[in-house]
mmCIF file with all atom_site columns, C-alpha atoms and ligand atoms in Angstrom:
data_model
loop_
_atom_site.group_PDB
_atom_site.id
_atom_site.type_symbol
_atom_site.label_atom_id
_atom_site.label_alt_id
_atom_site.label_comp_id
_atom_site.label_asym_id
_atom_site.label_entity_id
_atom_site.label_seq_id
_atom_site.pdbx_PDB_ins_code
_atom_site.Cartn_x
_atom_site.Cartn_y
_atom_site.Cartn_z
_atom_site.occupancy
_atom_site.B_iso_or_equiv
_atom_site.pdbx_formal_charge
_atom_site.auth_seq_id
_atom_site.auth_comp_id
_atom_site.auth_asym_id
_atom_site.auth_atom_id
_atom_site.pdbx_PDB_model_num
ATOM   1   C CA  . UNK A 1 1   ? 0.000   0.000  0.000   1.00 53.00 ? 236 UNK A CA  1
ATOM   2   C CA  . UNK A 1 2   ? 1.292   3.467  -0.887  1.00 60.00 ? 237 UNK A CA  1
ATOM   3   C CA  . UNK A 1 3   ? 1.525   6.269  1.647   1.00 66.00 ? 238 UNK A CA  1
ATOM   4   C CA  . UNK A 1 4   ? -1.518  8.531  1.859   1.00 66.00 ? 239 UNK A CA  1
ATOM   5   C CA  . UNK A 1 5   ? -0.906  12.119 0.842   1.00 70.00 ? 240 UNK A CA  1
ATOM   6   C CA  . UNK A 1 6   ? -2.861  14.676 2.869   1.00 74.00 ? 241 UNK A CA  1
ATOM   7   C CA  . UNK A 1 7   ? -5.346  16.565 0.681   1.00 86.00 ? 242 UNK A CA  1
ATOM   8   C CA  . UNK A 1 8   ? -4.278  20.106 -0.100  1.00 92.00 ? 243 UNK A CA  1
ATOM   9   C CA  . UNK A 1 9   ? -7.143  22.563 0.280   1.00 96.00 ? 244 UNK A CA  1
ATOM   10  C CA  . UNK A 1 10  ? -7.999  24.338 -3.009  1.00 95.00 ? 245 UNK A CA  1
ATOM   11  C CA  . UNK A 1 11  ? -7.517  27.811 -1.514  1.00 96.00 ? 246 UNK A CA  1
ATOM   12  C CA  . UNK A 1 12  ? -4.144  26.857 -0.004  1.00 96.00 ? 247 UNK A CA  1
ATOM   13  C CA  . UNK A 1 13  ? -3.074  25.358 -3.332  1.00 96.00 ? 248 UNK A CA  1
ATOM   14  C CA  . UNK A 1 14  ? -4.195  28.496 -5.178  1.00 96.00 ? 249 UNK A CA  1
ATOM   15  C CA  . UNK A 1 15  ? -2.120  30.643 -2.778  1.00 96.00 ? 250 UNK A CA  1
ATOM   16  C CA  . UNK A 1 16  ? 0.917   28.415 -3.232  1.00 97.00 ? 251 UNK A CA  1
ATOM   17  C CA  . UNK A 1 17  ? 0.568   28.329 -7.022  1.00 97.00 ? 252 UNK A CA  1
ATOM   18  C CA  . UNK A 1 18  ? 0.516   32.140 -6.950  1.00 98.00 ? 253 UNK A CA  1
ATOM   19  C CA  . UNK A 1 19  ? 4.191   31.863 -5.950  1.00 98.00 ? 254 UNK A CA  1
ATOM   20  C CA  . UNK A 1 20  ? 5.003   30.369 -9.353  1.00 98.00 ? 255 UNK A CA  1
ATOM   21  C CA  . UNK A 1 21  ? 5.374   33.326 -11.738 1.00 98.00 ? 256 UNK A CA  1
ATOM   22  C CA  . UNK A 1 22  ? 3.944   32.803 -15.232 1.00 98.00 ? 257 UNK A CA  1
ATOM   23  C CA  . UNK A 1 23  ? 3.484   34.705 -18.433 1.00 98.00 ? 258 UNK A CA  1
ATOM   24  C CA  . UNK A 1 24  ? -0.030  35.616 -19.517 1.00 98.00 ? 259 UNK A CA  1
ATOM   25  C CA  . UNK A 1 25  ? -1.601  34.561 -22.812 1.00 98.00 ? 260 UNK A CA  1
ATOM   26  C CA  . UNK A 1 26  ? -4.973  34.854 -24.508 1.00 98.00 ? 261 UNK A CA  1
ATOM   27  C CA  . UNK A 1 27  ? -6.263  31.601 -25.983 1.00 98.00 ? 262 UNK A CA  1
ATOM   28  C CA  . UNK A 1 28  ? -8.841  32.203 -28.714 1.00 97.00 ? 263 UNK A CA  1
ATOM   29  C CA  . UNK A 1 29  ? -10.872 30.454 -31.366 1.00 97.00 ? 264 UNK A CA  1
ATOM   30  C CA  . UNK A 1 30  ? -13.556 31.069 -33.947 1.00 95.00 ? 265 UNK A CA  1
ATOM   31  C CA  . UNK A 1 31  ? -16.809 29.235 -33.704 1.00 87.00 ? 266 UNK A CA  1
ATOM   32  C CA  . UNK A 1 32  ? -19.569 29.526 -36.296 1.00 81.00 ? 267 UNK A CA  1
ATOM   33  C CA  . UNK A 1 33  ? -22.557 31.136 -34.610 1.00 81.00 ? 268 UNK A CA  1
ATOM   34  C CA  . UNK A 1 34  ? -20.502 32.357 -31.660 1.00 77.00 ? 269 UNK A CA  1
ATOM   35  C CA  . UNK A 1 35  ? -17.882 34.362 -33.580 1.00 90.00 ? 270 UNK A CA  1
ATOM   36  C CA  . UNK A 1 36  ? -14.438 35.041 -32.127 1.00 94.00 ? 271 UNK A CA  1
ATOM   37  C CA  . UNK A 1 37  ? -14.036 34.118 -28.460 1.00 94.00 ? 272 UNK A CA  1
ATOM   38  C CA  . UNK A 1 38  ? -11.077 34.043 -26.073 1.00 96.00 ? 273 UNK A CA  1
ATOM   39  C CA  . UNK A 1 39  ? -9.972  33.921 -22.481 1.00 97.00 ? 274 UNK A CA  1
ATOM   40  C CA  . UNK A 1 40  ? -6.939  34.948 -20.439 1.00 98.00 ? 275 UNK A CA  1
ATOM   41  C CA  . UNK A 1 41  ? -4.835  31.932 -19.466 1.00 98.00 ? 276 UNK A CA  1
ATOM   42  C CA  . UNK A 1 42  ? -1.708  31.222 -17.434 1.00 98.00 ? 277 UNK A CA  1
ATOM   43  C CA  . UNK A 1 43  ? -1.771  27.406 -17.680 1.00 98.00 ? 278 UNK A CA  1
ATOM   44  C CA  . UNK A 1 44  ? -0.064  27.490 -21.088 1.00 98.00 ? 279 UNK A CA  1
ATOM   45  C CA  . UNK A 1 45  ? 3.090   25.366 -21.466 1.00 98.00 ? 280 UNK A CA  1
ATOM   46  C CA  . UNK A 1 46  ? 5.327   23.956 -24.185 1.00 98.00 ? 281 UNK A CA  1
ATOM   47  C CA  . UNK A 1 47  ? 5.192   20.161 -24.527 1.00 98.00 ? 282 UNK A CA  1
ATOM   48  C CA  . UNK A 1 48  ? 7.373   19.098 -27.476 1.00 98.00 ? 283 UNK A CA  1
ATOM   49  C CA  . UNK A 1 49  ? 9.471   20.597 -30.297 1.00 98.00 ? 284 UNK A CA  1
ATOM   50  C CA  . UNK A 1 50  ? 9.348   17.578 -32.627 1.00 98.00 ? 285 UNK A CA  1
ATOM   51  C CA  . UNK A 1 51  ? 6.465   17.257 -33.209 1.00 98.00 ? 286 UNK A CA  1
ATOM   52  C CA  . UNK A 1 52  ? 5.569   20.830 -32.168 1.00 98.00 ? 287 UNK A CA  1
ATOM   53  C CA  . UNK A 1 53  ? 3.090   20.526 -29.294 1.00 99.00 ? 288 UNK A CA  1
ATOM   54  C CA  . UNK A 1 54  ? 1.794   22.858 -26.589 1.00 99.00 ? 289 UNK A CA  1
ATOM   55  C CA  . UNK A 1 55  ? -0.866  22.581 -23.889 1.00 98.00 ? 290 UNK A CA  1
ATOM   56  C CA  . UNK A 1 56  ? -3.236  24.685 -21.834 1.00 99.00 ? 291 UNK A CA  1
ATOM   57  C CA  . UNK A 1 57  ? -6.044  23.884 -19.405 1.00 98.00 ? 292 UNK A CA  1
ATOM   58  C CA  . UNK A 1 58  ? -9.637  25.137 -19.457 1.00 98.00 ? 293 UNK A CA  1
ATOM   59  C CA  . UNK A 1 59  ? -12.005 25.047 -16.479 1.00 98.00 ? 294 UNK A CA  1
ATOM   60  C CA  . UNK A 1 60  ? -14.583 22.322 -17.180 1.00 98.00 ? 295 UNK A CA  1
ATOM   61  C CA  . UNK A 1 61  ? -17.408 24.714 -16.281 1.00 97.00 ? 296 UNK A CA  1
ATOM   62  C CA  . UNK A 1 62  ? -16.254 27.369 -18.777 1.00 96.00 ? 297 UNK A CA  1
ATOM   63  C CA  . UNK A 1 63  ? -18.982 28.483 -21.160 1.00 94.00 ? 298 UNK A CA  1
ATOM   64  C CA  . UNK A 1 64  ? -16.266 28.436 -23.853 1.00 95.00 ? 299 UNK A CA  1
ATOM   65  C CA  . UNK A 1 65  ? -15.567 24.694 -23.597 1.00 96.00 ? 300 UNK A CA  1
ATOM   66  C CA  . UNK A 1 66  ? -17.965 23.796 -26.439 1.00 95.00 ? 301 UNK A CA  1
ATOM   67  C CA  . UNK A 1 67  ? -16.427 26.433 -28.711 1.00 95.00 ? 302 UNK A CA  1
ATOM   68  C CA  . UNK A 1 68  ? -12.884 25.042 -28.354 1.00 97.00 ? 303 UNK A CA  1
ATOM   69  C CA  . UNK A 1 69  ? -13.999 21.422 -28.670 1.00 97.00 ? 304 UNK A CA  1
ATOM   70  C CA  . UNK A 1 70  ? -16.171 22.085 -31.741 1.00 96.00 ? 305 UNK A CA  1
ATOM   71  C CA  . UNK A 1 71  ? -13.770 24.359 -33.603 1.00 96.00 ? 306 UNK A CA  1
ATOM   72  C CA  . UNK A 1 72  ? -10.821 21.997 -33.071 1.00 97.00 ? 307 UNK A CA  1
ATOM   73  C CA  . UNK A 1 73  ? -8.393  24.934 -33.383 1.00 98.00 ? 308 UNK A CA  1
ATOM   74  C CA  . UNK A 1 74  ? -7.041  27.645 -31.139 1.00 98.00 ? 309 UNK A CA  1
ATOM   75  C CA  . UNK A 1 75  ? -4.501  30.436 -31.038 1.00 98.00 ? 310 UNK A CA  1
ATOM   76  C CA  . UNK A 1 76  ? -2.205  31.407 -28.169 1.00 98.00 ? 311 UNK A CA  1
ATOM   77  C CA  . UNK A 1 77  ? -1.057  35.058 -27.956 1.00 98.00 ? 312 UNK A CA  1
ATOM   78  C CA  . UNK A 1 78  ? 1.675   36.075 -25.482 1.00 98.00 ? 313 UNK A CA  1
ATOM   79  C CA  . UNK A 1 79  ? 0.664   39.416 -23.969 1.00 98.00 ? 314 UNK A CA  1
ATOM   80  C CA  . UNK A 1 80  ? 3.025   42.343 -23.464 1.00 98.00 ? 315 UNK A CA  1
ATOM   81  C CA  . UNK A 1 81  ? 3.183   44.666 -20.468 1.00 98.00 ? 316 UNK A CA  1
ATOM   82  C CA  . UNK A 1 82  ? 1.140   47.137 -22.551 1.00 98.00 ? 317 UNK A CA  1
ATOM   83  C CA  . UNK A 1 83  ? -1.763  44.699 -22.916 1.00 98.00 ? 318 UNK A CA  1
ATOM   84  C CA  . UNK A 1 84  ? -3.362  44.800 -19.495 1.00 98.00 ? 319 UNK A CA  1
ATOM   85  C CA  . UNK A 1 85  ? -6.570  46.013 -21.144 1.00 97.00 ? 320 UNK A CA  1
ATOM   86  C CA  . UNK A 1 86  ? -7.112  42.922 -23.380 1.00 97.00 ? 321 UNK A CA  1
ATOM   87  C CA  . UNK A 1 87  ? -5.880  40.794 -20.462 1.00 97.00 ? 322 UNK A CA  1
ATOM   88  C CA  . UNK A 1 88  ? -8.657  42.118 -18.206 1.00 97.00 ? 323 UNK A CA  1
ATOM   89  C CA  . UNK A 1 89  ? -11.187 41.998 -21.020 1.00 96.00 ? 324 UNK A CA  1
ATOM   90  C CA  . UNK A 1 90  ? -10.570 38.311 -21.708 1.00 97.00 ? 325 UNK A CA  1
ATOM   91  C CA  . UNK A 1 91  ? -10.462 37.458 -18.000 1.00 97.00 ? 326 UNK A CA  1
ATOM   92  C CA  . UNK A 1 92  ? -13.923 38.894 -17.411 1.00 95.00 ? 327 UNK A CA  1
ATOM   93  C CA  . UNK A 1 93  ? -16.878 36.546 -17.011 1.00 88.00 ? 328 UNK A CA  1
ATOM   94  C CA  . UNK A 1 94  ? -19.246 38.961 -18.662 1.00 82.00 ? 329 UNK A CA  1
ATOM   95  C CA  . UNK A 1 95  ? -21.420 36.878 -20.991 1.00 67.00 ? 330 UNK A CA  1
ATOM   96  C CA  . UNK A 1 96  ? -21.336 37.934 -24.611 1.00 66.00 ? 331 UNK A CA  1
ATOM   97  C CA  . UNK A 1 97  ? -17.841 39.478 -24.400 1.00 70.00 ? 332 UNK A CA  1
ATOM   98  C CA  . UNK A 1 98  ? -16.428 39.449 -27.908 1.00 75.00 ? 333 UNK A CA  1
ATOM   99  C CA  . UNK A 1 99  ? -13.294 41.521 -28.085 1.00 84.00 ? 334 UNK A CA  1
ATOM   100 C CA  . UNK A 1 100 ? -13.207 41.520 -31.876 1.00 87.00 ? 335 UNK A CA  1
ATOM   101 C CA  . UNK A 1 101 ? -11.275 44.797 -31.851 1.00 93.00 ? 336 UNK A CA  1
ATOM   102 C CA  . UNK A 1 102 ? -8.316  43.037 -30.211 1.00 97.00 ? 337 UNK A CA  1
ATOM   103 C CA  . UNK A 1 103 ? -8.036  40.339 -32.884 1.00 97.00 ? 338 UNK A CA  1
ATOM   104 C CA  . UNK A 1 104 ? -6.610  39.938 -36.361 1.00 96.00 ? 339 UNK A CA  1
ATOM   105 C CA  . UNK A 1 105 ? -6.993  36.755 -38.447 1.00 96.00 ? 340 UNK A CA  1
ATOM   106 C CA  . UNK A 1 106 ? -4.170  34.201 -38.114 1.00 96.00 ? 341 UNK A CA  1
ATOM   107 C CA  . UNK A 1 107 ? -3.642  30.921 -40.021 1.00 95.00 ? 342 UNK A CA  1
ATOM   108 C CA  . UNK A 1 108 ? -6.941  29.306 -41.066 1.00 94.00 ? 343 UNK A CA  1
ATOM   109 C CA  . UNK A 1 109 ? -8.678  32.509 -39.904 1.00 93.00 ? 344 UNK A CA  1
ATOM   110 C CA  . UNK A 1 110 ? -8.166  31.645 -36.232 1.00 97.00 ? 345 UNK A CA  1
ATOM   111 C CA  . UNK A 1 111 ? -8.204  35.006 -34.360 1.00 97.00 ? 346 UNK A CA  1
ATOM   112 C CA  . UNK A 1 112 ? -4.921  36.090 -32.745 1.00 98.00 ? 347 UNK A CA  1
ATOM   113 C CA  . UNK A 1 113 ? -4.379  39.145 -30.519 1.00 98.00 ? 348 UNK A CA  1
ATOM   114 C CA  . UNK A 1 114 ? -2.829  42.122 -32.338 1.00 97.00 ? 349 UNK A CA  1
ATOM   115 C CA  . UNK A 1 115 ? 0.514   43.438 -31.049 1.00 97.00 ? 350 UNK A CA  1
ATOM   116 C CA  . UNK A 1 116 ? 1.206   40.347 -28.926 1.00 98.00 ? 351 UNK A CA  1
ATOM   117 C CA  . UNK A 1 117 ? 4.864   39.413 -28.376 1.00 98.00 ? 352 UNK A CA  1
ATOM   118 C CA  . UNK A 1 118 ? 4.463   35.962 -29.897 1.00 98.00 ? 353 UNK A CA  1
ATOM   119 C CA  . UNK A 1 119 ? 1.689   33.744 -31.112 1.00 98.00 ? 354 UNK A CA  1
ATOM   120 C CA  . UNK A 1 120 ? 0.783   30.238 -32.189 1.00 98.00 ? 355 UNK A CA  1
ATOM   121 C CA  . UNK A 1 121 ? -2.092  28.801 -34.174 1.00 98.00 ? 356 UNK A CA  1
ATOM   122 C CA  . UNK A 1 122 ? -2.787  25.176 -33.303 1.00 98.00 ? 357 UNK A CA  1
ATOM   123 C CA  . UNK A 1 123 ? -4.976  22.249 -34.212 1.00 98.00 ? 358 UNK A CA  1
ATOM   124 C CA  . UNK A 1 124 ? -6.410  20.384 -31.220 1.00 98.00 ? 359 UNK A CA  1
ATOM   125 C CA  . UNK A 1 125 ? -4.538  17.056 -31.247 1.00 98.00 ? 360 UNK A CA  1
ATOM   126 C CA  . UNK A 1 126 ? -6.401  15.771 -28.241 1.00 98.00 ? 361 UNK A CA  1
ATOM   127 C CA  . UNK A 1 127 ? -8.287  17.017 -25.224 1.00 98.00 ? 362 UNK A CA  1
ATOM   128 C CA  . UNK A 1 128 ? -9.083  15.159 -22.034 1.00 98.00 ? 363 UNK A CA  1
ATOM   129 C CA  . UNK A 1 129 ? -10.615 15.845 -18.639 1.00 98.00 ? 364 UNK A CA  1
ATOM   130 C CA  . UNK A 1 130 ? -8.265  15.953 -15.695 1.00 98.00 ? 365 UNK A CA  1
ATOM   131 C CA  . UNK A 1 131 ? -9.735  17.006 -12.345 1.00 97.00 ? 366 UNK A CA  1
ATOM   132 C CA  . UNK A 1 132 ? -11.831 20.162 -12.719 1.00 97.00 ? 367 UNK A CA  1
ATOM   133 C CA  . UNK A 1 133 ? -10.129 21.153 -16.006 1.00 98.00 ? 368 UNK A CA  1
ATOM   134 C CA  . UNK A 1 134 ? -9.909  19.953 -19.606 1.00 98.00 ? 369 UNK A CA  1
ATOM   135 C CA  . UNK A 1 135 ? -6.360  19.709 -20.969 1.00 99.00 ? 370 UNK A CA  1
ATOM   136 C CA  . UNK A 1 136 ? -5.958  20.754 -24.611 1.00 99.00 ? 371 UNK A CA  1
ATOM   137 C CA  . UNK A 1 137 ? -2.916  19.477 -26.485 1.00 98.00 ? 372 UNK A CA  1
ATOM   138 C CA  . UNK A 1 138 ? -2.332  21.506 -29.633 1.00 98.00 ? 373 UNK A CA  1
ATOM   139 C CA  . UNK A 1 139 ? -0.208  20.770 -32.683 1.00 98.00 ? 374 UNK A CA  1
ATOM   140 C CA  . UNK A 1 140 ? 1.360   24.041 -33.832 1.00 98.00 ? 375 UNK A CA  1
ATOM   141 C CA  . UNK A 1 141 ? 0.390   25.044 -37.392 1.00 98.00 ? 376 UNK A CA  1
ATOM   142 C CA  . UNK A 1 142 ? 1.784   28.594 -37.364 1.00 97.00 ? 377 UNK A CA  1
ATOM   143 C CA  . UNK A 1 143 ? 4.261   30.360 -35.075 1.00 98.00 ? 378 UNK A CA  1
ATOM   144 C CA  . UNK A 1 144 ? 5.171   34.046 -35.175 1.00 96.00 ? 379 UNK A CA  1
ATOM   145 C CA  . UNK A 1 145 ? 6.866   36.599 -32.974 1.00 97.00 ? 380 UNK A CA  1
ATOM   146 C CA  . UNK A 1 146 ? 7.367   40.357 -32.964 1.00 96.00 ? 381 UNK A CA  1
ATOM   147 C CA  . UNK A 1 147 ? 10.635  41.548 -34.477 1.00 95.00 ? 382 UNK A CA  1
ATOM   148 C CA  . UNK A 1 148 ? 11.086  43.872 -31.498 1.00 96.00 ? 383 UNK A CA  1
ATOM   149 C CA  . UNK A 1 149 ? 9.322   42.305 -28.536 1.00 95.00 ? 384 UNK A CA  1
ATOM   150 C CA  . UNK A 1 150 ? 8.053   44.471 -25.687 1.00 97.00 ? 385 UNK A CA  1
ATOM   151 C CA  . UNK A 1 151 ? 8.393   43.432 -22.035 1.00 97.00 ? 386 UNK A CA  1
ATOM   152 C CA  . UNK A 1 152 ? 6.171   40.497 -21.083 1.00 98.00 ? 387 UNK A CA  1
ATOM   153 C CA  . UNK A 1 153 ? 3.109   40.673 -18.855 1.00 98.00 ? 388 UNK A CA  1
ATOM   154 C CA  . UNK A 1 154 ? 3.848   38.576 -15.766 1.00 98.00 ? 389 UNK A CA  1
ATOM   155 C CA  . UNK A 1 155 ? 1.370   37.067 -13.285 1.00 98.00 ? 390 UNK A CA  1
ATOM   156 C CA  . UNK A 1 156 ? 2.735   36.535 -9.774  1.00 98.00 ? 391 UNK A CA  1
ATOM   157 C CA  . UNK A 1 157 ? 1.178   36.633 -6.309  1.00 98.00 ? 392 UNK A CA  1
ATOM   158 C CA  . UNK A 1 158 ? -2.283  37.158 -7.807  1.00 97.00 ? 393 UNK A CA  1
ATOM   159 C CA  . UNK A 1 159 ? -1.178  40.400 -9.489  1.00 98.00 ? 394 UNK A CA  1
ATOM   160 C CA  . UNK A 1 160 ? 0.245   41.543 -12.799 1.00 98.00 ? 395 UNK A CA  1
ATOM   161 C CA  . UNK A 1 161 ? 3.861   42.680 -13.027 1.00 98.00 ? 396 UNK A CA  1
ATOM   162 C CA  . UNK A 1 162 ? 6.417   44.055 -15.472 1.00 97.00 ? 397 UNK A CA  1
ATOM   163 C CA  . UNK A 1 163 ? 9.566   41.968 -15.925 1.00 96.00 ? 398 UNK A CA  1
ATOM   164 C CA  . UNK A 1 164 ? 13.007  43.571 -16.029 1.00 91.00 ? 399 UNK A CA  1
ATOM   165 C CA  . UNK A 1 165 ? 15.999  41.912 -17.724 1.00 90.00 ? 400 UNK A CA  1
ATOM   166 C CA  . UNK A 1 166 ? 18.816  41.009 -15.309 1.00 94.00 ? 401 UNK A CA  1
ATOM   167 C CA  . UNK A 1 167 ? 21.743  42.260 -17.287 1.00 84.00 ? 402 UNK A CA  1
HETATM 168 C C1  . FMN B 2 .   ? -4.027  35.521 -14.853 1.00 66.50 ? 692 FMN B C1  1
HETATM 169 C C2  . FMN B 2 .   ? -5.199  34.651 -15.169 1.00 66.50 ? 692 FMN B C2  1
HETATM 170 C C3  . FMN B 2 .   ? -4.993  33.358 -15.608 1.00 66.50 ? 692 FMN B C3  1
HETATM 171 C C4  . FMN B 2 .   ? -6.061  32.520 -15.922 1.00 66.50 ? 692 FMN B C4  1
HETATM 172 N N1  . FMN B 2 .   ? -5.810  31.258 -16.372 1.00 66.50 ? 692 FMN B N1  1
HETATM 173 C C5  . FMN B 2 .   ? -6.842  30.444 -16.685 1.00 66.50 ? 692 FMN B C5  1
HETATM 174 C C6  . FMN B 2 .   ? -6.590  29.133 -17.177 1.00 66.50 ? 692 FMN B C6  1
HETATM 175 O O1  . FMN B 2 .   ? -5.434  28.706 -17.322 1.00 66.50 ? 692 FMN B O1  1
HETATM 176 N N2  . FMN B 2 .   ? -7.668  28.357 -17.482 1.00 66.50 ? 692 FMN B N2  1
HETATM 177 C C7  . FMN B 2 .   ? -8.971  28.799 -17.328 1.00 66.50 ? 692 FMN B C7  1
HETATM 178 O O2  . FMN B 2 .   ? -9.910  28.034 -17.602 1.00 66.50 ? 692 FMN B O2  1
HETATM 179 N N3  . FMN B 2 .   ? -9.241  30.045 -16.871 1.00 66.50 ? 692 FMN B N3  1
HETATM 180 C C8  . FMN B 2 .   ? -8.209  30.875 -16.561 1.00 66.50 ? 692 FMN B C8  1
HETATM 181 N N4  . FMN B 2 .   ? -8.458  32.146 -16.118 1.00 66.50 ? 692 FMN B N4  1
HETATM 182 C C9  . FMN B 2 .   ? -9.870  32.589 -16.038 1.00 66.50 ? 692 FMN B C9  1
HETATM 183 C C10 . FMN B 2 .   ? -10.393 33.066 -17.412 1.00 66.50 ? 692 FMN B C10 1
HETATM 184 O O3  . FMN B 2 .   ? -9.570  34.078 -17.950 1.00 66.50 ? 692 FMN B O3  1
HETATM 185 C C11 . FMN B 2 .   ? -11.837 33.675 -17.340 1.00 66.50 ? 692 FMN B C11 1
HETATM 186 O O4  . FMN B 2 .   ? -11.986 34.399 -16.173 1.00 66.50 ? 692 FMN B O4  1
HETATM 187 C C12 . FMN B 2 .   ? -12.894 32.643 -17.380 1.00 66.50 ? 692 FMN B C12 1
HETATM 188 O O5  . FMN B 2 .   ? -12.677 31.796 -18.473 1.00 66.50 ? 692 FMN B O5  1
HETATM 189 C C13 . FMN B 2 .   ? -14.260 33.337 -17.551 1.00 66.50 ? 692 FMN B C13 1
HETATM 190 O O6  . FMN B 2 .   ? -15.298 32.391 -17.427 1.00 66.50 ? 692 FMN B O6  1
HETATM 191 P P1  . FMN B 2 .   ? -15.953 31.702 -18.746 1.00 66.50 ? 692 FMN B P1  1
HETATM 192 O O7  . FMN B 2 .   ? -14.872 30.889 -19.386 1.00 66.50 ? 692 FMN B O7  1
HETATM 193 O O8  . FMN B 2 .   ? -17.055 30.835 -18.258 1.00 66.50 ? 692 FMN B O8  1
HETATM 194 O O9  . FMN B 2 .   ? -16.406 32.831 -19.626 1.00 66.50 ? 692 FMN B O9  1
HETATM 195 C C14 . FMN B 2 .   ? -7.393  32.997 -15.789 1.00 66.50 ? 692 FMN B C14 1
HETATM 196 C C15 . FMN B 2 .   ? -7.606  34.314 -15.354 1.00 66.50 ? 692 FMN B C15 1
HETATM 197 C C16 . FMN B 2 .   ? -6.524  35.131 -15.043 1.00 66.50 ? 692 FMN B C16 1
HETATM 198 C C17 . FMN B 2 .   ? -6.786  36.548 -14.609 1.00 66.50 ? 692 FMN B C17 1
#
């Protein structure tokens, strides 16, 4: 029999995870009938270079789950320190939020955020439920980055930060 691990309370885990600094991205898709939709995400991570794979996690109860599953494609846009406004827009739970003004069309017309530092357009390779989230694994179809990137938007301690280079 394995040792029992004491359950970590969700709030305590959330507080601890806040100590792991992340970048901030907007994940977006286009869904016929719903138009362009997106949300602010910090669960994004690289998975593999060959083949090119990335992942992100979506709350199972998100009203956007159907859109990502049905469209089978998504973009990931890395926000700059000047993009707190789209960050807050896409983090809001306001129903019917569209944010079309923030997007331009990427590969296969998947919407990507204008002026982002870097971006990817992906095909959903697989998605699966894990705990209270759905994990999306994406195969990268298009990758682009700004010739002169701005500072990144950083999420740490439940707040947004600028990042300064160390030398
Ligand atoms: C910094 C930050 C990171 C977030 N990361 C995620 C994430 O990885 N996955 C997720 O499902 N929601 C994440 N959210 C919440 C969504 O941006 C948004 O609030 C939520 O999707 C709105 O509810 P809805 O999807 O039902 O519209 C994050 C919010 C913030 C501010």
